[in-house]
Amino acid sequence: MSHIVEIRTQVKDAVAVEAACRRLHLAAPTYGSTQLYSGTASGVIVQLRDWRYPIVFNTAAGNAKFDNFNERWGKQRELDKFLQAYACEKCKIESRRQGHTVTEQPLADGSIKMTINTGGAA
Amino acid sequence: MTKIEVVISPTGETRITTLGYSGSDCQTASRFLENALGIREKETLTSEFHTSAQQQSQTEEGI
């Protein structure tokens, strides 16, 4: 191997958000403004499973607004599952855009390994 | 054969590993993914990265 990079996922691609919602069998995201407990938020609106309020992604800034009141109004694991799904779909989209093939493999610890064949000899 | 492995944790953190590349080509190869996925928090260059870079430098000096 040559180098290893660790990335903190940011949600910045609405197409990948739509793909993640399909992957997790969530309702399709909507776009616009919505009311959270703390106020109004605008962006890409995703309703996670069993969450009282939707989560709103500001794809321009790469951040999100949500109110889950220390998990009383929605479990963190649902958001974690969404972020994992988003990263998988975004990885596939970008790799295919570069002309690479991608395979996916679930790992025992709950992680997902994506292998991107970039081809050529070292 | 060159490839890139991306491991996405259950909480959405991502680790990108490049395999089979020489020198700094690995950084160029994975940049499209790093930029697309989010914020780079840590980078580790492996011994193969430095060994290949040194070989390239020695070859150029011998010309």
CSV table of C-alpha atoms in Angstrom, one decimal:
chain,number,residue,atom,x,y,z
A,1,MET,CA,0.0,0.0,0.0
A,2,SER,CA,1.1,3.6,-0.5
A,3,HIS,CA,-1.0,5.9,1.6
A,4,ILE,CA,-4.0,5.9,3.9
A,5,VAL,CA,-6.3,8.8,4.4
A,6,GLU,CA,-9.1,9.2,7.0
A,7,ILE,CA,-12.1,11.3,6.0
A,8,ARG,CA,-14.9,12.8,8.0
A,9,THR,CA,-17.9,12.4,5.7
A,10,GLN,CA,-19.7,15.5,4.6
A,11,VAL,CA,-23.1,15.4,2.8
A,12,LYS,CA,-22.7,17.6,-0.2
A,13,ASP,CA,-24.3,15.8,-3.1
A,14,ALA,CA,-28.1,15.7,-3.4
A,15,VAL,CA,-27.9,12.8,-6.0
A,16,ALA,CA,-26.0,10.7,-3.5
A,17,VAL,CA,-28.6,11.6,-0.8
A,18,GLU,CA,-31.4,10.3,-3.1
A,19,ALA,CA,-29.4,7.1,-3.7
A,20,ALA,CA,-28.8,6.7,0.0
A,21,CYS,CA,-32.5,7.1,0.8
A,22,ARG,CA,-33.3,4.4,-1.8
A,23,ARG,CA,-30.7,2.1,-0.4
A,24,LEU,CA,-32.2,2.4,3.1
A,25,HIS,CA,-35.8,2.3,1.8
A,26,LEU,CA,-36.5,5.8,3.2
A,27,ALA,CA,-38.9,8.2,1.5
A,28,ALA,CA,-37.2,10.3,-1.2
A,29,PRO,CA,-35.7,13.5,0.1
A,30,THR,CA,-37.4,16.8,-0.5
A,31,TYR,CA,-36.0,20.3,-1.1
A,32,GLY,CA,-36.8,23.5,0.6
A,33,SER,CA,-37.6,24.7,4.1
A,34,THR,CA,-39.0,22.8,7.1
A,35,GLN,CA,-39.7,23.4,10.7
A,36,LEU,CA,-37.5,21.8,13.3
A,37,TYR,CA,-38.1,22.1,17.1
A,38,SER,CA,-35.3,24.8,17.2
A,39,GLY,CA,-36.6,26.7,14.2
A,40,THR,CA,-36.7,26.7,10.4
A,41,ALA,CA,-34.0,25.0,8.3
A,42,SER,CA,-33.5,25.0,4.6
A,43,GLY,CA,-31.8,22.4,2.4
A,44,VAL,CA,-32.2,18.8,1.4
A,45,ILE,CA,-34.7,17.3,3.8
A,46,VAL,CA,-34.5,13.6,4.8
A,47,GLN,CA,-36.9,11.8,7.1
A,48,LEU,CA,-35.0,9.2,9.0
A,49,ARG,CA,-36.8,6.1,10.4
A,50,ASP,CA,-38.6,6.8,13.7
A,51,TRP,CA,-37.3,10.4,13.9
A,52,ARG,CA,-39.8,13.0,15.1
A,53,TYR,CA,-38.2,15.7,13.0
A,54,PRO,CA,-36.4,15.4,9.6
A,55,ILE,CA,-32.7,16.1,9.2
A,56,VAL,CA,-31.8,19.0,6.9
A,57,PHE,CA,-28.6,18.9,5.0
A,58,ASN,CA,-27.0,22.1,3.7
A,59,THR,CA,-25.1,20.6,0.8
A,60,ALA,CA,-23.4,23.8,0.0
A,61,ALA,CA,-21.7,24.0,3.4
A,62,GLY,CA,-21.6,20.2,4.1
A,63,ASN,CA,-23.4,20.5,7.4
A,64,ALA,CA,-26.7,19.4,8.8
A,65,LYS,CA,-29.4,20.6,11.2
A,66,PHE,CA,-31.5,18.3,13.3
A,67,ASP,CA,-33.3,18.0,16.6
A,68,ASN,CA,-33.3,14.6,18.3
A,69,PHE,CA,-33.2,15.8,21.9
A,70,ASN,CA,-30.4,13.4,23.0
A,71,GLU,CA,-32.0,10.5,21.1
A,72,ARG,CA,-35.4,10.9,22.6
A,73,TRP,CA,-36.7,12.1,19.3
A,74,GLY,CA,-34.6,9.8,17.1
A,75,LYS,CA,-31.7,7.3,17.4
A,76,GLN,CA,-28.2,8.3,16.5
A,77,ARG,CA,-27.8,4.9,14.8
A,78,GLU,CA,-30.3,5.9,12.1
A,79,LEU,CA,-28.2,8.9,11.3
A,80,ASP,CA,-25.1,6.8,11.3
A,81,LYS,CA,-26.7,4.3,8.9
A,82,PHE,CA,-27.6,7.2,6.6
A,83,LEU,CA,-24.1,8.6,6.6
A,84,GLN,CA,-22.6,5.2,5.9
A,85,ALA,CA,-25.1,4.7,3.0
A,86,TYR,CA,-24.4,8.2,1.7
A,87,ALA,CA,-20.6,7.6,1.7
A,88,CYS,CA,-21.1,4.3,-0.1
A,89,GLU,CA,-23.3,5.8,-2.8
A,90,LYS,CA,-21.1,8.8,-3.2
A,91,CYS,CA,-18.1,6.6,-3.6
A,92,LYS,CA,-19.8,4.6,-6.3
A,93,ILE,CA,-21.0,7.7,-8.2
A,94,GLU,CA,-17.5,9.3,-8.2
A,95,SER,CA,-15.7,6.1,-9.1
A,96,ARG,CA,-18.0,5.4,-12.0
A,97,ARG,CA,-17.6,9.0,-13.2
A,98,GLN,CA,-13.9,8.3,-13.4
A,99,GLY,CA,-14.5,5.2,-15.4
A,100,HIS,CA,-13.6,2.7,-12.6
A,101,THR,CA,-15.5,-0.4,-11.6
A,102,VAL,CA,-16.5,-0.7,-7.9
A,103,THR,CA,-17.4,-3.7,-5.8
A,104,GLU,CA,-18.9,-3.7,-2.3
A,105,GLN,CA,-18.4,-6.1,0.6
A,106,PRO,CA,-19.9,-6.0,4.0
A,107,LEU,CA,-17.4,-6.6,6.9
A,108,ALA,CA,-18.0,-8.4,10.2
A,109,ASP,CA,-17.8,-5.2,12.3
A,110,GLY,CA,-20.6,-3.5,10.3
A,111,SER,CA,-18.3,-1.6,8.0
A,112,ILE,CA,-18.6,-1.7,4.3
A,113,LYS,CA,-15.5,-2.1,2.1
A,114,MET,CA,-15.7,-0.6,-1.4
A,115,THR,CA,-12.9,-1.7,-3.8
A,116,ILE,CA,-12.3,0.5,-6.8
A,117,ASN,CA,-10.3,-1.0,-9.6
A,118,THR,CA,-8.3,1.7,-11.1
A,119,GLY,CA,-6.3,-0.6,-13.4
A,120,GLY,CA,-2.8,-0.4,-14.8
A,121,ALA,CA,0.5,-1.7,-13.4
A,122,ALA,CA,2.4,0.0,-10.6
B,1,MET,CA,-2.8,-3.8,-10.5
B,2,THR,CA,-3.7,-0.6,-8.8
B,3,LYS,CA,-6.8,-0.2,-6.7
B,4,ILE,CA,-8.3,1.9,-4.0
B,5,GLU,CA,-10.0,0.5,-1.0
B,6,VAL,CA,-12.6,2.6,0.9
B,7,VAL,CA,-13.8,1.3,4.3
B,8,ILE,CA,-16.8,3.1,5.6
B,9,SER,CA,-17.5,2.5,9.3
B,10,PRO,CA,-20.9,2.0,10.8
B,11,THR,CA,-20.8,5.6,11.9
B,12,GLY,CA,-19.9,6.9,8.4
B,13,GLU,CA,-16.2,7.6,8.9
B,14,THR,CA,-14.2,6.7,5.9
B,15,ARG,CA,-10.7,5.3,5.4
B,16,ILE,CA,-9.2,5.4,1.9
B,17,THR,CA,-6.2,3.1,1.2
B,18,THR,CA,-4.4,3.1,-2.1
B,19,LEU,CA,-2.7,-0.1,-3.3
B,20,GLY,CA,-0.2,-0.8,-5.9
B,21,TYR,CA,0.9,2.7,-6.6
B,22,SER,CA,4.4,4.1,-6.6
B,23,GLY,CA,5.6,7.3,-5.1
B,24,SER,CA,3.1,10.2,-5.0
B,25,ASP,CA,0.9,8.7,-7.7
B,26,CYS,CA,-1.2,7.3,-4.9
B,27,GLN,CA,-2.1,10.8,-3.6
B,28,THR,CA,-3.2,11.9,-7.1
B,29,ALA,CA,-5.2,8.7,-7.6
B,30,SER,CA,-7.3,9.0,-4.5
B,31,ARG,CA,-7.8,12.8,-4.5
B,32,PHE,CA,-11.1,12.6,-6.4
B,33,LEU,CA,-12.5,10.5,-3.6
B,34,GLU,CA,-11.1,12.6,-0.8
B,35,ASN,CA,-12.5,15.7,-2.2
B,36,ALA,CA,-15.9,14.1,-2.9
B,37,LEU,CA,-16.4,12.4,0.5
B,38,GLY,CA,-15.5,15.1,3.0
B,39,ILE,CA,-12.8,16.5,5.2
B,40,ARG,CA,-9.4,15.0,5.4
B,41,GLU,CA,-8.6,14.3,9.0
B,42,LYS,CA,-5.4,12.2,8.9
B,43,GLU,CA,-3.0,11.0,6.3
B,44,THR,CA,-0.4,8.2,6.7
B,45,LEU,CA,2.3,7.7,4.1
B,46,THR,CA,3.6,4.2,4.0
B,47,SER,CA,7.1,2.9,3.4
B,48,GLU,CA,6.3,2.1,-0.2
B,49,PHE,CA,5.5,5.7,-0.8
B,50,HIS,CA,8.9,6.9,0.4
B,51,THR,CA,10.9,4.0,-1.1
B,52,SER,CA,9.4,4.7,-4.5
B,53,ALA,CA,10.0,8.4,-4.2
B,54,GLN,CA,13.7,7.8,-3.3
B,55,GLN,CA,14.1,5.5,-6.3
B,56,GLN,CA,12.7,8.1,-8.6
B,57,SER,CA,15.0,10.7,-7.2
B,58,GLN,CA,18.1,8.5,-7.6
B,59,THR,CA,17.2,7.6,-11.1
B,60,GLU,CA,16.9,11.3,-12.1
B,61,GLU,CA,20.3,12.1,-10.5
B,62,GLY,CA,22.1,9.4,-12.5
B,63,ILE,CA,21.1,10.9,-15.9
